[in-house]
Tab-separated table of N, CA and C in Angstrom:
chain	number	residue	atom	x	y	z
A	185	ARG	N	0.839	-1.149	0.006
A	185	ARG	CA	0.055	-0.048	0.019
A	185	ARG	C	0.843	1.265	0.040
A	186	PRO	N	0.606	2.266	-0.783
A	186	PRO	CA	1.391	3.411	-0.890
A	186	PRO	C	1.336	4.257	0.445
A	187	SER	N	2.403	4.881	0.841
A	187	SER	CA	2.422	5.868	1.981
A	187	SER	C	1.810	7.129	1.580
A	188	PRO	N	1.430	8.008	2.523
A	188	PRO	CA	0.870	9.274	2.166
A	188	PRO	C	1.849	10.118	1.372
A	189	LYS	N	3.149	9.848	1.436
A	189	LYS	CA	4.208	10.595	0.639
A	189	LYS	C	4.383	10.044	-0.711
A	190	GLY	N	3.643	9.035	-1.119
A	190	GLY	CA	3.761	8.364	-2.406
A	190	GLY	C	4.754	7.307	-2.617
A	191	GLY	N	5.538	7.018	-1.630
A	191	GLY	CA	6.458	5.846	-1.692
A	191	GLY	C	5.828	4.627	-1.089
A	192	LEU	N	6.499	3.572	-1.004
A	192	LEU	CA	6.009	2.334	-0.430
A	192	LEU	C	6.086	2.426	1.058
A	193	ARG	N	5.062	1.928	1.760
A	193	ARG	CA	5.022	2.001	3.157
A	193	ARG	C	5.928	0.823	3.721
A	194	THR	N	6.677	1.110	4.722
A	194	THR	CA	7.541	0.015	5.294
A	194	THR	C	6.915	-0.554	6.623
A	195	PHE	N	7.235	-1.759	6.867
A	195	PHE	CA	6.626	-2.310	8.034
A	195	PHE	C	7.789	-2.861	8.881
A	196	PRO	N	7.615	-2.965	10.218
A	196	PRO	CA	8.673	-3.501	11.005
A	196	PRO	C	8.859	-4.976	10.632
A	197	ALA	N	10.168	-5.415	10.735
A	197	ALA	CA	10.435	-6.849	10.346
A	197	ALA	C	9.602	-7.745	11.153
A	198	ILE	N	9.034	-8.814	10.605
A	198	ILE	CA	8.306	-9.863	11.244
A	198	ILE	C	9.297	-10.778	11.906
A	199	ARG	N	9.146	-11.016	13.162
A	199	ARG	CA	10.084	-11.924	13.824
A	199	ARG	C	9.793	-13.385	13.521
A	200	PHE	N	10.767	-14.134	13.540
A	200	PHE	CA	10.643	-15.592	13.294
A	200	PHE	C	10.589	-16.328	14.630
A	201	LEU	N	9.519	-17.165	14.718
A	201	LEU	CA	9.273	-17.880	16.025
A	201	LEU	C	9.528	-19.390	15.783
A	202	MET	N	9.775	-20.013	16.966
A	202	MET	CA	9.778	-21.460	16.872
A	202	MET	C	8.383	-21.920	16.819
A	203	ALA	N	8.176	-23.015	16.289
A	203	ALA	CA	6.767	-23.658	16.163
A	203	ALA	C	6.231	-23.798	17.565
A	204	ALA	N	4.922	-23.514	17.725
A	204	ALA	CA	4.278	-23.600	18.986
A	204	ALA	C	4.215	-25.018	19.484
A	205	VAL	N	4.353	-26.090	18.653
A	205	VAL	CA	4.217	-27.397	19.022
A	205	VAL	C	5.713	-27.819	19.268
A	206	ASN	N	5.941	-28.159	20.548
A	206	ASN	CA	7.324	-28.411	21.043
A	206	ASN	C	7.683	-29.858	21.029
A	207	PHE	N	7.129	-30.690	20.179
A	207	PHE	CA	7.454	-32.092	20.017
A	207	PHE	C	6.933	-32.559	18.720
A	208	ASP	N	7.357	-33.698	18.244
A	208	ASP	CA	6.980	-34.339	17.017
A	208	ASP	C	5.464	-34.800	17.104
A	209	TRP	N	4.585	-34.154	16.386
A	209	TRP	CA	3.159	-34.519	16.455
A	209	TRP	C	2.934	-35.929	16.171
A	210	GLU	N	3.748	-36.538	15.264
A	210	GLU	CA	3.658	-37.896	14.900
A	210	GLU	C	3.606	-38.869	16.092
A	211	LEU	N	4.218	-38.422	17.250
A	211	LEU	CA	4.178	-39.222	18.469
A	211	LEU	C	2.755	-39.421	19.012
A	212	VAL	N	1.810	-38.485	18.686
A	212	VAL	CA	0.522	-38.622	19.247
A	212	VAL	C	-0.624	-38.637	18.204
A	213	SER	N	-0.251	-38.459	16.940
A	213	SER	CA	-1.251	-38.558	15.896
A	213	SER	C	-1.832	-39.973	15.854
A	214	GLY	N	-3.183	-39.987	15.909
A	214	GLY	CA	-3.900	-41.379	15.921
A	214	GLY	C	-4.153	-41.780	17.329
A	215	SER	N	-3.536	-41.240	18.342
A	215	SER	CA	-3.832	-41.585	19.682
A	215	SER	C	-5.269	-41.254	20.168
A	216	ARG	N	-5.927	-42.069	20.847
A	216	ARG	CA	-7.291	-41.763	21.267
A	216	ARG	C	-7.284	-40.908	22.542
A	217	VAL	N	-8.212	-39.925	22.598
A	217	VAL	CA	-8.324	-39.025	23.728
A	217	VAL	C	-9.111	-39.755	24.793
A	218	LEU	N	-8.452	-39.771	26.022
A	218	LEU	CA	-9.152	-40.428	27.146
A	218	LEU	C	-9.882	-39.416	28.057
A	219	ALA	N	-9.421	-38.158	28.068
A	219	ALA	CA	-10.077	-37.126	28.887
A	219	ALA	C	-9.630	-35.728	28.434
A	220	VAL	N	-10.373	-34.780	28.768
A	220	VAL	CA	-9.922	-33.310	28.574
A	220	VAL	C	-10.012	-32.636	29.864
A	221	MET	N	-8.949	-32.067	30.355
A	221	MET	CA	-8.819	-31.379	31.573
A	221	MET	C	-8.463	-29.941	31.425
A	222	GLY	N	-8.914	-29.077	32.269
A	222	GLY	CA	-8.525	-27.617	32.131
A	222	GLY	C	-8.158	-27.143	33.594
A	223	ARG	N	-7.413	-26.087	33.546
A	223	ARG	CA	-6.917	-25.402	34.786
A	223	ARG	C	-7.450	-23.967	34.790
A	224	ASN	N	-8.161	-23.678	35.860
A	224	ASN	CA	-8.771	-22.339	36.030
A	224	ASN	C	-9.717	-21.961	34.933
A	225	GLU	N	-10.775	-22.773	34.822
A	225	GLU	CA	-11.828	-22.480	33.852
A	225	GLU	C	-12.648	-21.243	34.334
A	226	ARG	N	-13.048	-20.349	33.328
A	226	ARG	CA	-13.711	-19.190	33.729
A	226	ARG	C	-14.557	-18.795	32.481
A	227	ARG	N	-15.695	-18.094	32.794
A	227	ARG	CA	-16.625	-17.555	31.764
A	227	ARG	C	-16.146	-16.220	31.426
A	228	MET	N	-15.884	-16.016	30.065
A	228	MET	CA	-15.559	-14.718	29.616
A	228	MET	C	-16.712	-13.868	29.145
A	229	SER	N	-16.558	-12.680	28.726
A	229	SER	CA	-17.624	-11.893	28.143
A	229	SER	C	-18.206	-12.615	26.926
A	230	GLY	N	-19.467	-12.585	26.604
A	230	GLY	CA	-20.031	-13.328	25.551
A	230	GLY	C	-20.298	-14.738	25.800
A	231	ALA	N	-20.196	-15.121	27.053
A	231	ALA	CA	-20.495	-16.481	27.555
A	231	ALA	C	-19.475	-17.592	27.114
A	232	SER	N	-18.352	-17.200	26.462
A	232	SER	CA	-17.351	-18.239	26.073
A	232	SER	C	-16.608	-18.579	27.331
A	233	LEU	N	-15.962	-19.788	27.295
A	233	LEU	CA	-15.100	-20.253	28.351
A	233	LEU	C	-13.686	-20.057	28.045
A	234	ALA	N	-12.851	-19.948	29.093
A	234	ALA	CA	-11.427	-19.853	28.874
A	234	ALA	C	-10.686	-20.560	29.983
A	235	TRP	N	-9.412	-20.972	29.739
A	235	TRP	CA	-8.682	-21.683	30.753
A	235	TRP	C	-7.263	-21.160	30.734
A	236	ASP	N	-6.485	-21.392	31.828
A	236	ASP	CA	-5.008	-21.065	31.767
A	236	ASP	C	-4.255	-22.160	30.988
A	237	GLU	N	-4.761	-23.397	31.117
A	237	GLU	CA	-4.108	-24.508	30.350
A	237	GLU	C	-5.237	-25.551	30.055
A	238	VAL	N	-5.075	-26.349	28.995
A	238	VAL	CA	-5.961	-27.514	28.641
A	238	VAL	C	-5.025	-28.684	28.398
A	239	ALA	N	-5.414	-29.761	29.035
A	239	ALA	CA	-4.651	-31.053	28.832
A	239	ALA	C	-5.552	-32.038	28.101
A	240	ILE	N	-5.068	-32.512	26.931
A	240	ILE	CA	-5.759	-33.600	26.171
A	240	ILE	C	-5.052	-34.908	26.622
A	241	VAL	N	-5.732	-35.730	27.413
A	241	VAL	CA	-5.095	-36.858	28.019
A	241	VAL	C	-5.143	-38.086	26.943
A	242	LEU	N	-3.941	-38.710	26.857
A	242	LEU	CA	-3.821	-39.781	25.909
A	242	LEU	C	-3.224	-41.057	26.547
A	243	GLY	N	-3.436	-41.236	27.792
A	243	GLY	CA	-2.830	-42.333	28.516
A	243	GLY	C	-1.977	-41.834	29.626
A	244	GLU	N	-0.703	-42.251	29.655
A	244	GLU	CA	0.268	-41.765	30.655
A	244	GLU	C	0.688	-40.392	30.274
A	245	ASN	N	0.508	-39.873	29.088
A	245	ASN	CA	0.888	-38.522	28.665
A	245	ASN	C	-0.281	-37.683	28.257
A	246	ALA	N	-0.039	-36.390	28.135
A	246	ALA	CA	-1.083	-35.461	27.789
A	246	ALA	C	-0.531	-34.405	26.846
A	247	VAL	N	-1.308	-33.931	25.796
A	247	VAL	CA	-1.005	-32.829	25.086
A	247	VAL	C	-1.374	-31.622	25.837
A	248	VAL	N	-0.583	-30.778	26.239
A	248	VAL	CA	-0.888	-29.686	27.164
A	248	VAL	C	-0.736	-28.368	26.359
A	249	LEU	N	-1.923	-27.647	26.378
A	249	LEU	CA	-1.889	-26.310	25.737
A	249	LEU	C	-1.885	-25.263	26.694
A	250	SER	N	-0.961	-24.250	26.534
A	250	SER	CA	-0.934	-23.180	27.445
A	250	SER	C	-0.723	-21.805	26.745
A	251	VAL	N	-0.699	-20.707	27.477
A	251	VAL	CA	-0.486	-19.401	26.861
A	251	VAL	C	0.678	-18.764	27.368
A	252	ASN	N	1.583	-18.240	26.515
A	252	ASN	CA	2.601	-17.442	26.940
A	252	ASN	C	1.927	-16.028	27.337
A	253	TYR	N	2.165	-15.651	28.703
A	253	TYR	CA	1.457	-14.567	29.150
A	253	TYR	C	1.886	-13.260	28.570
A	254	ASP	N	3.106	-13.174	28.075
A	254	ASP	CA	3.760	-11.940	27.529
A	254	ASP	C	3.229	-11.693	26.109
A	255	THR	N	3.062	-12.739	25.303
A	255	THR	CA	2.700	-12.622	23.949
A	255	THR	C	1.367	-13.225	23.471
A	256	ASP	N	0.629	-13.950	24.370
A	256	ASP	CA	-0.537	-14.680	24.064
A	256	ASP	C	-0.374	-15.792	23.041
A	257	GLU	N	0.805	-16.188	22.823
A	257	GLU	CA	1.103	-17.285	21.935
A	257	GLU	C	0.666	-18.621	22.606
A	258	VAL	N	0.037	-19.529	21.784
A	258	VAL	CA	-0.233	-20.776	22.325
A	258	VAL	C	0.860	-21.770	22.232
A	259	VAL	N	1.198	-22.440	23.340
A	259	VAL	CA	2.332	-23.286	23.431
A	259	VAL	C	1.779	-24.742	23.656
A	260	VAL	N	2.210	-25.653	22.852
A	260	VAL	CA	1.774	-27.048	22.925
A	260	VAL	C	2.875	-27.965	23.340
A	261	ASP	N	2.806	-28.632	24.349
A	261	ASP	CA	3.805	-29.562	24.993
A	261	ASP	C	3.204	-30.966	25.139
A	262	LEU	N	4.102	-31.951	25.154
A	262	LEU	CA	3.735	-33.344	25.491
A	262	LEU	C	4.382	-33.543	26.806
A	263	SER	N	3.496	-33.870	27.867
A	263	SER	CA	4.094	-34.066	29.153
A	263	SER	C	3.247	-35.074	29.975
A	264	ALA	N	3.552	-35.382	31.164
A	264	ALA	CA	2.873	-36.259	32.047
A	264	ALA	C	1.447	-35.747	32.220
A	265	VAL	N	0.516	-36.611	32.518
A	265	VAL	CA	-0.925	-36.123	32.866
A	265	VAL	C	-0.918	-35.331	34.106
A	266	PRO	N	-1.445	-34.110	33.998
A	266	PRO	CA	-1.493	-33.252	35.264
A	266	PRO	C	-2.189	-33.966	36.407
A	267	ALA	N	-1.703	-33.816	37.653
A	267	ALA	CA	-2.274	-34.578	38.709
A	267	ALA	C	-2.651	-33.687	39.857
A	268	SER	N	-2.455	-32.402	39.754
A	268	SER	CA	-2.923	-31.473	40.858
A	268	SER	C	-4.406	-31.285	40.920
A	269	ASP	N	-4.849	-30.838	42.060
A	269	ASP	CA	-6.269	-30.532	42.226
A	269	ASP	C	-6.850	-29.415	41.478
A	270	ASP	N	-5.976	-28.524	40.983
A	270	ASP	CA	-6.580	-27.372	40.246
A	270	ASP	C	-6.869	-27.710	38.780
A	271	TRP	N	-6.729	-28.935	38.373
A	271	TRP	CA	-7.100	-29.418	37.020
A	271	TRP	C	-8.505	-30.075	37.139
A	272	GLN	N	-9.380	-29.765	36.358
A	272	GLN	CA	-10.740	-30.266	36.392
A	272	GLN	C	-11.201	-30.734	34.991
A	273	GLU	N	-12.167	-31.652	34.885
A	273	GLU	CA	-12.613	-32.093	33.598
A	273	GLU	C	-13.324	-30.930	32.902
A	274	VAL	N	-13.132	-30.807	31.657
A	274	VAL	CA	-13.708	-29.735	30.803
A	274	VAL	C	-14.903	-30.369	30.118
A	275	SER	N	-16.153	-30.133	30.776
A	275	SER	CA	-17.397	-30.770	30.320
A	275	SER	C	-17.691	-30.431	28.820
A	276	SER	N	-17.359	-29.194	28.444
A	276	SER	CA	-17.717	-28.730	27.091
A	276	SER	C	-16.874	-29.377	26.025
A	277	LEU	N	-15.725	-29.954	26.393
A	277	LEU	CA	-14.932	-30.641	25.474
A	277	LEU	C	-14.920	-32.094	25.479
A	278	GLN	N	-15.857	-32.700	26.234
A	278	GLN	CA	-15.861	-34.150	26.443
A	278	GLN	C	-16.203	-34.913	25.048
A	279	ARG	N	-16.729	-34.210	24.129
A	279	ARG	CA	-17.039	-34.900	22.783
A	279	ARG	C	-15.718	-35.357	22.114
A	280	LEU	N	-14.600	-34.877	22.580
A	280	LEU	CA	-13.266	-35.339	22.107
A	280	LEU	C	-12.939	-36.739	22.565
A	281	VAL	N	-13.461	-37.112	23.731
A	281	VAL	CA	-13.108	-38.438	24.315
A	281	VAL	C	-13.409	-39.590	23.393
A	282	ALA	N	-12.472	-40.461	23.229
A	282	ALA	CA	-12.594	-41.660	22.398
A	282	ALA	C	-12.240	-41.385	20.926
A	283	LYS	N	-12.091	-40.163	20.673
A	283	LYS	CA	-11.641	-39.731	19.209
A	283	LYS	C	-10.157	-39.747	19.098
A	284	PRO	N	-9.649	-40.186	17.954
A	284	PRO	CA	-8.248	-40.112	17.735
A	284	PRO	C	-7.766	-38.690	17.220
A	285	LEU	N	-6.605	-38.359	17.694
A	285	LEU	CA	-6.036	-37.037	17.202
A	285	LEU	C	-5.695	-37.132	15.716
A	286	GLY	N	-6.072	-36.201	14.928
A	286	GLY	CA	-5.639	-36.121	13.566
A	286	GLY	C	-4.561	-35.124	13.399
A	287	TRP	N	-4.618	-34.343	12.346
A	287	TRP	CA	-3.614	-33.395	12.014
A	287	TRP	C	-3.761	-32.151	12.950
A	288	CYS	N	-2.670	-31.313	13.028
A	288	CYS	CA	-2.807	-30.107	13.744
A	288	CYS	C	-2.117	-28.982	12.884
A	289	TRP	N	-2.468	-27.760	13.249
A	289	TRP	CA	-1.972	-26.626	12.539
A	289	TRP	C	-1.588	-25.587	13.554
A	290	VAL	N	-0.513	-24.829	13.206
A	290	VAL	CA	-0.135	-23.724	14.087
A	290	VAL	C	-0.524	-22.467	13.389
A	291	VAL	N	-1.288	-21.550	13.958
A	291	VAL	CA	-1.857	-20.348	13.331
A	291	VAL	C	-0.950	-19.210	13.761
A	292	THR	N	-0.460	-18.488	12.781
A	292	THR	CA	0.389	-17.334	12.986
A	292	THR	C	-0.344	-16.053	12.560
A	293	ASN	N	-0.454	-15.008	13.381
A	293	ASN	CA	-1.106	-13.829	12.988
A	293	ASN	C	-0.231	-12.958	12.153
A	294	TYR	N	-0.770	-11.843	11.667
A	294	TYR	CA	-0.118	-11.057	10.743
A	294	TYR	C	1.223	-10.299	11.347
A	295	ARG	N	1.287	-10.346	12.686
A	295	ARG	CA	2.524	-9.729	13.354
A	295	ARG	C	3.511	-10.803	13.629
A	296	GLY	N	3.227	-12.050	13.277
A	296	GLY	CA	4.260	-13.104	13.511
A	296	GLY	C	4.068	-13.847	14.786
A	297	TYR	N	3.052	-13.637	15.440
A	297	TYR	CA	2.799	-14.392	16.745
A	297	TYR	C	1.971	-15.732	16.512
A	298	SER	N	2.411	-16.764	17.088
A	298	SER	CA	1.711	-18.123	16.942
A	298	SER	C	0.594	-18.227	18.045
A	299	ASP	N	-0.429	-17.469	17.821
A	299	ASP	CA	-1.472	-17.409	18.851
A	299	ASP	C	-2.692	-18.227	18.568
A	300	GLY	N	-2.611	-19.275	17.775
A	300	GLY	CA	-3.649	-20.166	17.570
A	300	GLY	C	-3.118	-21.549	17.236
A	301	PHE	N	-4.018	-22.525	17.569
A	301	PHE	CA	-3.639	-23.976	17.381
A	301	PHE	C	-4.898	-24.705	16.874
A	302	ILE	N	-4.871	-25.356	15.803
A	302	ILE	CA	-6.027	-25.997	15.167
A	302	ILE	C	-5.852	-27.452	15.277
A	303	LEU	N	-6.992	-28.217	15.607
A	303	LEU	CA	-6.843	-29.656	15.812
A	303	LEU	C	-7.907	-30.356	15.006
A	304	ALA	N	-7.550	-31.392	14.269
A	304	ALA	CA	-8.482	-32.293	13.717
A	304	ALA	C	-8.547	-33.596	14.428
A	305	LEU	N	-9.694	-34.226	14.404
A	305	LEU	CA	-9.996	-35.475	15.092
A	305	LEU	C	-10.403	-36.550	14.100
A	306	GLY	N	-9.625	-37.638	14.085
A	306	GLY	CA	-9.996	-38.759	13.212
A	306	GLY	C	-8.817	-39.547	12.824
A	307	ASP	N	-8.930	-40.821	12.465
A	307	ASP	CA	-7.805	-41.503	12.035
A	307	ASP	C	-7.916	-41.988	10.575
A	308	VAL	N	-8.992	-41.647	9.883
A	308	VAL	CA	-9.182	-41.869	8.559
A	308	VAL	C	-9.479	-40.682	7.766
A	309	LEU	N	-9.280	-40.608	6.489
A	309	LEU	CA	-9.512	-39.410	5.621
A	309	LEU	C	-11.019	-39.456	5.307
A	310	PRO	N	-11.700	-38.329	5.259
A	310	PRO	CA	-11.165	-36.993	5.391
A	310	PRO	C	-11.129	-36.444	6.797
A	311	GLU	N	-11.719	-37.147	7.780
A	311	GLU	CA	-11.810	-36.583	9.165
A	311	GLU	C	-10.492	-36.209	9.747
A	312	ALA	N	-9.485	-37.005	9.483
A	312	ALA	CA	-8.114	-36.739	10.073
A	312	ALA	C	-7.594	-35.437	9.530
A	313	LEU	N	-8.056	-34.907	8.495
A	313	LEU	CA	-7.549	-33.623	7.906
A	313	LEU	C	-8.501	-32.493	8.019
A	314	GLU	N	-9.701	-32.680	8.610
A	314	GLU	CA	-10.671	-31.638	8.764
A	314	GLU	C	-10.552	-30.902	10.063
A	315	PRO	N	-10.241	-29.652	10.098
A	315	PRO	CA	-10.052	-28.861	11.320
A	315	PRO	C	-11.368	-28.911	12.015
A	316	LYS	N	-11.328	-29.156	13.367
A	316	LYS	CA	-12.591	-29.225	14.218
A	316	LYS	C	-12.540	-28.196	15.276
A	317	LEU	N	-11.507	-27.974	15.926
A	317	LEU	CA	-11.296	-27.066	17.026
A	317	LEU	C	-10.144	-26.157	16.866
A	318	MET	N	-10.290	-24.821	17.237
A	318	MET	CA	-9.208	-23.860	17.292
A	318	MET	C	-9.094	-23.354	18.641
A	319	PHE	N	-7.906	-23.476	19.237
A	319	PHE	CA	-7.578	-22.831	20.466
A	319	PHE	C	-6.901	-21.578	20.186
A	320	LEU	N	-7.244	-20.492	20.859
A	320	LEU	CA	-6.660	-19.140	20.617
A	320	LEU	C	-6.154	-18.603	21.877
A	321	GLY	N	-4.997	-18.023	21.876
A	321	GLY	CA	-4.431	-17.242	22.991
A	321	GLY	C	-5.005	-15.839	22.887
A	322	GLU	N	-5.836	-15.458	24.010
A	322	GLU	CA	-6.461	-14.155	24.067
A	322	GLU	C	-6.419	-13.726	25.550
A	323	GLY	N	-5.853	-12.484	25.624
A	323	GLY	CA	-5.789	-11.958	27.016
A	323	GLY	C	-5.125	-12.866	28.062
A	324	SER	N	-4.142	-13.508	27.642
A	324	SER	CA	-3.355	-14.402	28.583
A	324	SER	C	-4.215	-15.746	28.993
A	325	ALA	N	-5.162	-16.036	28.127
A	325	ALA	CA	-6.031	-17.235	28.343
A	325	ALA	C	-6.195	-17.988	27.133
A	326	LEU	N	-6.613	-19.250	27.231
A	326	LEU	CA	-7.015	-20.127	26.107
A	326	LEU	C	-8.427	-20.123	25.959
A	327	THR	N	-8.882	-19.856	24.666
A	327	THR	CA	-10.314	-20.003	24.356
A	327	THR	C	-10.429	-21.043	23.247
A	328	CYS	N	-11.505	-21.634	23.106
A	328	CYS	CA	-11.692	-22.642	22.076
A	328	CYS	C	-12.938	-22.423	21.178
A	329	PHE	N	-12.639	-22.572	19.937
A	329	PHE	CA	-13.755	-22.288	18.930
A	329	PHE	C	-13.987	-23.687	18.117
A	330	GLN	N	-15.241	-23.994	17.926
A	330	GLN	CA	-15.583	-25.154	17.068
A	330	GLN	C	-15.649	-24.615	15.682
A	331	MET	N	-15.017	-25.359	14.763
A	331	MET	CA	-14.856	-24.975	13.402
A	331	MET	C	-15.975	-25.798	12.554
A	332	THR	N	-16.649	-25.149	11.663
A	332	THR	CA	-17.648	-25.757	10.813
A	332	THR	C	-17.352	-25.333	9.386
A	333	PRO	N	-17.267	-26.243	8.474
A	333	PRO	CA	-17.068	-25.834	7.094
A	333	PRO	C	-18.209	-25.036	6.544
A	334	VAL	N	-17.905	-24.093	5.660
A	334	VAL	CA	-18.934	-23.209	5.008
A	334	VAL	C	-19.886	-24.165	4.217
A	335	GLY	N	-21.129	-23.960	4.320
A	335	GLY	CA	-22.086	-24.690	3.572
A	335	GLY	C	-22.776	-25.757	4.436
A	336	TYR	N	-22.355	-25.907	5.623
A	336	TYR	CA	-23.006	-26.864	6.517
A	336	TYR	C	-24.220	-26.146	7.297
């Protein structure tokens, strides 16, 4: 876009970030979800729910989503299943239980921040490739959106 002086507008350099998924997704792809737990669930404006962290339990391990409080970037780790009392079952995400994890995507906004994580559920095509949920880092919290293809 041209600048008011007629030249090209310059933008600050976009910083390069490490992927928000801190492990090889192939380690969990196809694993069945046993439970979904969240830490510090709260209701946001507009009636949506938010959490400090969400754990997708896969047996002895869990895919744990958290938010970098300084940048609102979503961080995805593979770790032991959380065992402290401040983790509770996330009833609104129990539809994930017994479904296998499919593909995942890291969403980067126009400023270069990886503040979204998209998850597909399924072990056969096309389900394994169809995005179903998007976790977003907003205001130092995780929110979750259900994705529906256009035309449904």
